[in-house]
GROMACS .gro file of C-alpha atoms in nm:
model
  306
    1MET     CA    1  -3.365   1.322   3.694
    2GLY     CA    2  -3.332   1.056   3.425
    3ARG     CA    3  -3.021   0.850   3.363
    4LEU     CA    4  -2.771   1.021   3.135
    5PRO     CA    5  -2.661   0.840   2.818
    6SER     CA    6  -2.314   0.686   2.817
    7ILE     CA    7  -2.018   0.855   2.650
    8ARG     CA    8  -2.021   0.594   2.372
    9THR     CA    9  -2.390   0.661   2.305
   10LEU     CA   10  -2.321   1.033   2.278
   11GLN     CA   11  -2.033   0.964   2.039
   12LEU     CA   12  -2.260   0.758   1.814
   13TRP     CA   13  -2.525   1.032   1.817
   14PHE     CA   14  -2.269   1.299   1.727
   15LYS     CA   15  -2.133   1.080   1.447
   16ALA     CA   16  -2.482   1.018   1.305
   17ALA     CA   17  -2.544   1.394   1.309
   18GLY     CA   18  -2.218   1.459   1.121
   19LEU     CA   19  -2.069   1.652   1.412
   20THR     CA   20  -1.754   1.447   1.463
   21LYS     CA   21  -1.441   1.468   1.256
   22PRO     CA   22  -1.332   1.138   1.097
   23ARG     CA   23  -0.997   1.014   1.214
   24PRO     CA   24  -0.719   1.127   0.982
   25GLN     CA   25  -0.595   0.850   0.762
   26LEU     CA   26  -0.282   0.714   0.928
   27LEU     CA   27   0.023   0.728   0.707
   28ASN     CA   28   0.224   0.479   0.906
   29SER     CA   29   0.228   0.128   0.767
   30PRO     CA   30   0.210  -0.197   0.966
   31LYS     CA   31   0.530  -0.240   1.166
   32VAL     CA   32   0.770  -0.470   0.986
   33TRP     CA   33   1.136  -0.520   1.070
   34ALA     CA   34   1.404  -0.593   0.816
   35GLU     CA   35   1.516  -0.953   0.780
   36TYR     CA   36   1.815  -0.881   0.554
   37PRO     CA   37   2.030  -0.581   0.449
   38HIS     CA   38   1.872  -0.316   0.228
   39GLN     CA   39   1.522  -0.444   0.286
   40VAL     CA   40   1.450  -0.139   0.504
   41TRP     CA   41   1.644   0.181   0.559
   42GLN     CA   42   1.581   0.419   0.846
   43VAL     CA   43   1.622   0.789   0.767
   44ASP     CA   44   1.623   1.083   1.007
   45ALA     CA   45   1.756   1.438   1.016
   46LYS     CA   46   2.001   1.587   1.267
   47GLU     CA   47   1.895   1.951   1.282
   48GLN     CA   48   1.983   2.291   1.427
   49GLN     CA   49   2.357   2.229   1.443
   50ARG     CA   50   2.627   2.492   1.392
   51THR     CA   51   2.992   2.479   1.283
   52LEU     CA   52   3.263   2.704   1.432
   53ASP     CA   53   3.226   2.962   1.155
   54GLY     CA   54   2.860   3.009   1.255
   55THR     CA   55   2.702   2.816   0.968
   56LYS     CA   56   2.374   2.648   1.057
   57VAL     CA   57   2.370   2.291   0.928
   58CYS     CA   58   2.163   1.975   0.927
   59TRP     CA   59   2.228   1.631   0.788
   60LEU     CA   60   2.023   1.333   0.682
   61THR     CA   61   2.142   1.007   0.839
   62VAL     CA   62   2.065   0.691   0.641
   63VAL     CA   63   2.097   0.360   0.827
   64ASP     CA   64   2.039   0.004   0.710
   65GLU     CA   65   1.788  -0.136   0.960
   66LYS     CA   66   1.904  -0.498   0.969
   67SER     CA   67   2.276  -0.436   1.012
   68GLY     CA   68   2.260  -0.099   1.185
   69ALA     CA   69   2.528   0.025   0.944
   70VAL     CA   70   2.531   0.395   0.859
   71LEU     CA   71   2.529   0.425   0.481
   72ALA     CA   72   2.545   0.802   0.438
   73ALA     CA   73   2.491   1.139   0.606
   74PRO     CA   74   2.471   1.422   0.351
   75VAL     CA   75   2.511   1.766   0.512
   76PHE     CA   76   2.313   2.074   0.407
   77PRO     CA   77   2.379   2.444   0.489
   78TYR     CA   78   2.036   2.484   0.647
   79GLY     CA   79   1.921   2.464   1.009
   80ARG     CA   80   1.626   2.236   0.938
   81ILE     CA   81   1.575   1.965   0.676
   82GLY     CA   82   1.238   2.117   0.585
   83GLN     CA   83   1.424   2.428   0.461
   84VAL     CA   84   1.646   2.234   0.219
   85PRO     CA   85   1.539   2.262  -0.147
   86LEU     CA   86   1.390   1.931  -0.258
   87GLY     CA   87   1.627   1.922  -0.553
   88LEU     CA   88   1.926   1.904  -0.319
   89ILE     CA   89   1.770   1.625  -0.116
   90CYS     CA   90   1.683   1.425  -0.429
   91GLU     CA   91   2.034   1.482  -0.563
   92GLN     CA   92   2.190   1.339  -0.247
   93LEU     CA   93   1.946   1.047  -0.238
   94GLN     CA   94   2.037   0.964  -0.598
   95LEU     CA   95   2.405   0.955  -0.502
   96ILE     CA   96   2.324   0.719  -0.213
   97PHE     CA   97   2.111   0.498  -0.441
   98ARG     CA   98   2.392   0.478  -0.697
   99GLN     CA   99   2.632   0.354  -0.430
  100TRP     CA  100   2.406   0.123  -0.232
  101GLY     CA  101   2.119   0.044  -0.468
  102LEU     CA  102   1.751   0.087  -0.384
  103PRO     CA  103   1.599  -0.034  -0.058
  104GLN     CA  104   1.260  -0.198  -0.060
  105ALA     CA  105   1.130   0.047   0.203
  106ILE     CA  106   1.237   0.358   0.391
  107LYS     CA  107   1.118   0.443   0.743
  108ILE     CA  108   1.067   0.815   0.791
  109ASP     CA  109   0.916   1.060   1.038
  110ASN     CA  110   0.598   1.260   0.983
  111GLY     CA  111   0.770   1.597   0.954
  112ARG     CA  112   0.835   1.769   0.623
  113PRO     CA  113   0.961   1.710   0.363
  114PHE     CA  114   0.898   1.335   0.401
  115GLY     CA  115   0.567   1.360   0.584
  116ASP     CA  116   0.288   1.594   0.687
  117PRO     CA  117   0.252   1.659   1.063
  118LYS     CA  118  -0.123   1.717   1.016
  119ARG     CA  119  -0.154   1.413   0.787
  120LEU     CA  120  -0.373   1.604   0.547
  121GLN     CA  121  -0.187   1.479   0.240
  122ILE     CA  122   0.125   1.294   0.129
  123PRO     CA  123   0.410   1.527   0.025
  124LEU     CA  124   0.567   1.490  -0.316
  125LEU     CA  125   0.908   1.368  -0.196
  126PRO     CA  126   0.789   1.028  -0.063
  127LEU     CA  127   0.579   0.988  -0.378
  128TRP     CA  128   0.898   1.039  -0.579
  129LEU     CA  129   1.047   0.748  -0.382
  130VAL     CA  130   0.738   0.537  -0.457
  131GLY     CA  131   0.800   0.593  -0.828
  132TYR     CA  132   1.128   0.404  -0.788
  133GLY     CA  133   0.959   0.115  -0.610
  134ILE     CA  134   1.047   0.224  -0.255
  135GLU     CA  135   0.768   0.185   0.002
  136PRO     CA  136   0.759   0.474   0.251
  137ILE     CA  137   0.687   0.369   0.609
  138TRP     CA  138   0.584   0.659   0.832
  139ASN     CA  139   0.675   0.609   1.195
  140ARG     CA  140   0.412   0.648   1.463
  141ALA     CA  141   0.407   0.991   1.624
  142ALA     CA  142   0.627   1.027   1.934
  143ARG     CA  143   0.758   0.670   1.895
  144PRO     CA  144   1.138   0.695   1.856
  145THR     CA  145   1.157   0.315   1.898
  146ASP     CA  146   1.015   0.283   1.546
  147ASN     CA  147   1.339   0.440   1.417
  148ALA     CA  148   1.570   0.327   1.696
  149LYS     CA  149   1.865   0.230   1.475
  150VAL     CA  150   1.896   0.570   1.312
  151GLU     CA  151   1.827   0.755   1.639
  152ARG     CA  152   2.120   0.572   1.798
  153ALA     CA  153   2.340   0.627   1.493
  154GLN     CA  154   2.263   0.999   1.500
  155ALA     CA  155   2.410   1.029   1.847
  156THR     CA  156   2.709   0.808   1.765
  157THR     CA  157   2.814   0.983   1.446
  158ALA     CA  158   2.760   1.332   1.591
  159ASN     CA  159   2.977   1.248   1.894
  160TRP     CA  160   3.250   1.087   1.690
  161ALA     CA  161   3.258   1.374   1.439
  162ASP     CA  162   3.290   1.617   1.734
  163LEU     CA  163   3.093   1.903   1.583
  164ALA     CA  164   3.240   2.146   1.835
  165THR     CA  165   3.575   2.118   1.653
  166CYS     CA  166   3.442   2.141   1.295
  167SER     CA  167   3.562   2.468   1.147
  168ASP     CA  168   3.312   2.479   0.860
  169ILE     CA  169   3.069   2.266   0.662
  170ALA     CA  170   3.348   2.112   0.451
  171ASP     CA  171   3.529   2.002   0.765
  172LEU     CA  172   3.207   1.854   0.905
  173ARG     CA  173   3.141   1.661   0.584
  174GLN     CA  174   3.491   1.516   0.589
  175LYS     CA  175   3.471   1.409   0.953
  176LEU     CA  176   3.124   1.257   0.912
  177ALA     CA  177   3.246   1.059   0.611
  178GLN     CA  178   3.532   0.920   0.821
  179VAL     CA  179   3.318   0.821   1.121
  180ILE     CA  180   3.061   0.655   0.893
  181VAL     CA  181   3.328   0.425   0.750
  182THR     CA  182   3.455   0.355   1.102
  183GLN     CA  183   3.106   0.275   1.233
  184ARG     CA  184   3.034   0.039   0.944
  185GLU     CA  185   3.369  -0.125   0.866
  186ARG     CA  186   3.606  -0.091   1.163
  187TYR     CA  187   3.415  -0.076   1.489
  188PRO     CA  188   3.361  -0.418   1.655
  189VAL     CA  189   3.012  -0.468   1.796
  190ARG     CA  190   2.965  -0.678   2.110
  191ARG     CA  191   2.623  -0.813   2.012
  192LEU     CA  192   2.775  -0.923   1.679
  193ASN     CA  193   3.045  -1.129   1.855
  194GLU     CA  194   3.297  -0.847   1.822
  195GLN     CA  195   3.258  -0.837   1.446
  196THR     CA  196   3.212  -0.517   1.251
  197ARG     CA  197   2.875  -0.460   1.090
  198GLN     CA  198   3.025  -0.519   0.749
  199GLN     CA  199   3.177  -0.851   0.863
  200ALA     CA  200   2.851  -0.968   1.023
  201TYR     CA  201   2.645  -0.867   0.719
  202PRO     CA  202   2.871  -0.904   0.411
  203THR     CA  203   2.575  -0.863   0.173
  204ILE     CA  204   2.560  -0.498   0.278
  205ASP     CA  205   2.794  -0.437  -0.017
  206THR     CA  206   2.557  -0.608  -0.261
  207PRO     CA  207   2.267  -0.390  -0.386
  208LEU     CA  208   1.924  -0.551  -0.398
  209CYS     CA  209   1.817  -0.336  -0.693
  210LEU     CA  210   2.035  -0.108  -0.902
  211PHE     CA  211   1.927   0.253  -0.943
  212GLU     CA  212   1.859   0.412  -1.280
  213ILE     CA  213   1.697   0.755  -1.313
  214SER     CA  214   1.501   0.634  -1.616
  215HIS     CA  215   1.334   0.356  -1.412
  216PHE     CA  216   1.083   0.594  -1.250
  217ASP     CA  217   0.734   0.440  -1.284
  218TYR     CA  218   0.443   0.682  -1.245
  219GLN     CA  219   0.193   0.395  -1.236
  220LEU     CA  220   0.343   0.283  -0.905
  221VAL     CA  221   0.256   0.626  -0.762
  222LEU     CA  222  -0.104   0.608  -0.883
  223ALA     CA  223  -0.147   0.255  -0.743
  224PHE     CA  224  -0.001   0.369  -0.409
  225LEU     CA  225  -0.242   0.664  -0.386
  226GLN     CA  226  -0.541   0.455  -0.491
  227ARG     CA  227  -0.499   0.241  -0.178
  228ARG     CA  228  -0.562   0.543   0.045
  229SER     CA  229  -0.838   0.792   0.120
  230TRP     CA  230  -0.862   1.135   0.281
  231HIS     CA  231  -1.134   1.325   0.464
  232ARG     CA  232  -1.231   1.688   0.433
  233LYS     CA  233  -1.514   1.895   0.577
  234VAL     CA  234  -1.712   2.091   0.319
  235SER     CA  235  -1.735   2.464   0.385
  236LYS     CA  236  -2.061   2.652   0.418
  237ILE     CA  237  -2.042   2.744   0.049
  238GLY     CA  238  -1.971   2.387  -0.067
  239VAL     CA  239  -1.591   2.405  -0.108
  240ILE     CA  240  -1.309   2.176   0.009
  241SER     CA  241  -0.930   2.219  -0.005
  242PHE     CA  242  -0.697   1.941  -0.115
  243TYR     CA  243  -0.332   1.964  -0.221
  244TYR     CA  244  -0.361   2.344  -0.210
  245GLN     CA  245  -0.651   2.340  -0.454
  246ARG     CA  246  -1.004   2.460  -0.382
  247TRP     CA  247  -1.281   2.246  -0.529
  248PHE     CA  248  -1.646   2.347  -0.540
  249LEU     CA  249  -1.868   2.047  -0.471
  250ASN     CA  250  -2.226   2.142  -0.399
  251ARG     CA  251  -2.404   2.355  -0.142
  252SER     CA  252  -2.622   2.056  -0.061
  253VAL     CA  253  -2.323   1.891   0.114
  254ALA     CA  254  -2.215   2.203   0.304
  255ASP     CA  255  -2.082   2.133   0.656
  256GLN     CA  256  -2.060   1.760   0.584
  257TRP     CA  257  -1.754   1.533   0.588
  258VAL     CA  258  -1.656   1.378   0.255
  259SER     CA  259  -1.391   1.125   0.150
  260ILE     CA  260  -1.145   1.169  -0.135
  261ARG     CA  261  -0.998   0.879  -0.332
  262LEU     CA  262  -0.788   0.853  -0.644
  263GLU     CA  263  -0.914   0.649  -0.937
  264ALA     CA  264  -0.588   0.536  -1.098
  265THR     CA  265  -0.738   0.430  -1.431
  266SER     CA  266  -0.877   0.774  -1.512
  267ASN     CA  267  -0.626   0.960  -1.288
  268GLU     CA  268  -0.907   1.151  -1.118
  269TRP     CA  269  -0.984   1.243  -0.759
  270VAL     CA  270  -1.331   1.115  -0.676
  271ILE     CA  271  -1.536   1.266  -0.392
  272PHE     CA  272  -1.793   1.067  -0.192
  273THR     CA  273  -2.022   1.139   0.100
  274ASP     CA  274  -1.962   0.951   0.424
  275THR     CA  275  -2.232   0.709   0.314
  276GLY     CA  276  -2.049   0.630  -0.013
  277GLU     CA  277  -2.263   0.844  -0.247
  278PHE     CA  278  -2.068   0.990  -0.541
  279ILE     CA  279  -2.051   1.370  -0.548
  280LYS     CA  280  -1.794   1.485  -0.803
  281SER     CA  281  -1.459   1.405  -0.964
  282PHE     CA  282  -1.162   1.624  -1.054
  283SER     CA  283  -0.861   1.562  -1.278
  284ASN     CA  284  -0.534   1.498  -1.099
  285THR     CA  285  -0.337   1.803  -1.209
  286VAL     CA  286  -0.098   1.825  -0.911
  287ILE     CA  287   0.059   1.483  -0.861
  288THR     CA  288   0.170   1.441  -1.219
  289GLU     CA  289   0.467   1.248  -1.353
  290GLN     CA  290   0.631   1.572  -1.465
  291ALA     CA  291   0.585   1.732  -1.122
  292LEU     CA  292   0.748   1.437  -0.945
  293LEU     CA  293   1.039   1.406  -1.186
  294SER     CA  294   1.104   1.780  -1.166
  295LEU     CA  295   1.171   1.748  -0.792
  296ALA     CA  296   1.523   1.632  -0.871
  297THR     CA  297   1.599   1.969  -1.031
  298SER     CA  298   1.389   2.192  -0.805
  299GLN     CA  299   1.574   2.458  -0.606
  300THR     CA  300   1.273   2.543  -0.392
  301ASN     CA  301   1.057   2.337  -0.160
  302SER     CA  302   0.799   2.226  -0.417
  303ASP     CA  303   0.554   2.112  -0.150
  304GLU     CA  304   0.496   2.477  -0.064
  305SER     CA  305   0.346   2.540  -0.407
  306CYS     CA  306   0.172   2.209  -0.480
   0.00000   0.00000   0.00000
């Protein structure tokens, strides 16, 4: 019996034959840690909570990474953040931006509405943030240390608010607002030489960049998308799916893997073979400026219909 080829040799053969799936394009960015307040915010949802009147609630905790200060925790009458209409989330984010200004980046998980667990595409909500100059940083899967500040703050604020005693959602909102001020402005921190977070980082009260709704820049979104690519396998009839659209390519590329890139100048999705050969292009009719701006008024989860 002859010697069997190594695992790596088999992998190379399978790849050459087009039998292996390309790795999904990772959404998470290189790990960078904030060096000053409002450079990076960490955002995470506390889900599947319930007030005494039986209302299912969740809230979105926003923490400044450098100082560890909790900036806000808007509460929604839904069990999971993915159920909250995008318009309500955008509305609350706008209120936070008006108070604290815009961060340079926001660290978020890969779950909806900020991410895609399968990493097949980038949801519209983070692209809306990009339009205001905010860089989304997707945390690595199953790595809570990437968002450690907000994970710790979630536990702290939930314990201090004592959800078990909150009669309804209004009571919860009031108590969360109180504990957030306490955590940021009144609670002395040992590692900060018994100073409060606000005392240790006084520039927390000074926005880096003021927020204006009219400052949305669609070209920032196109440039952000142009730096990325996606992979799809062509069906037996020459069709691929992307952003809930079905595109017919060509039967000659059936069962092959192709890459998808955005050409920002023409605002078209361009399809290539795995060897870089051009196949076809399609107009970008989904991620439009109007679609992103309309998120702030949407009362449904727009990602379900995009």
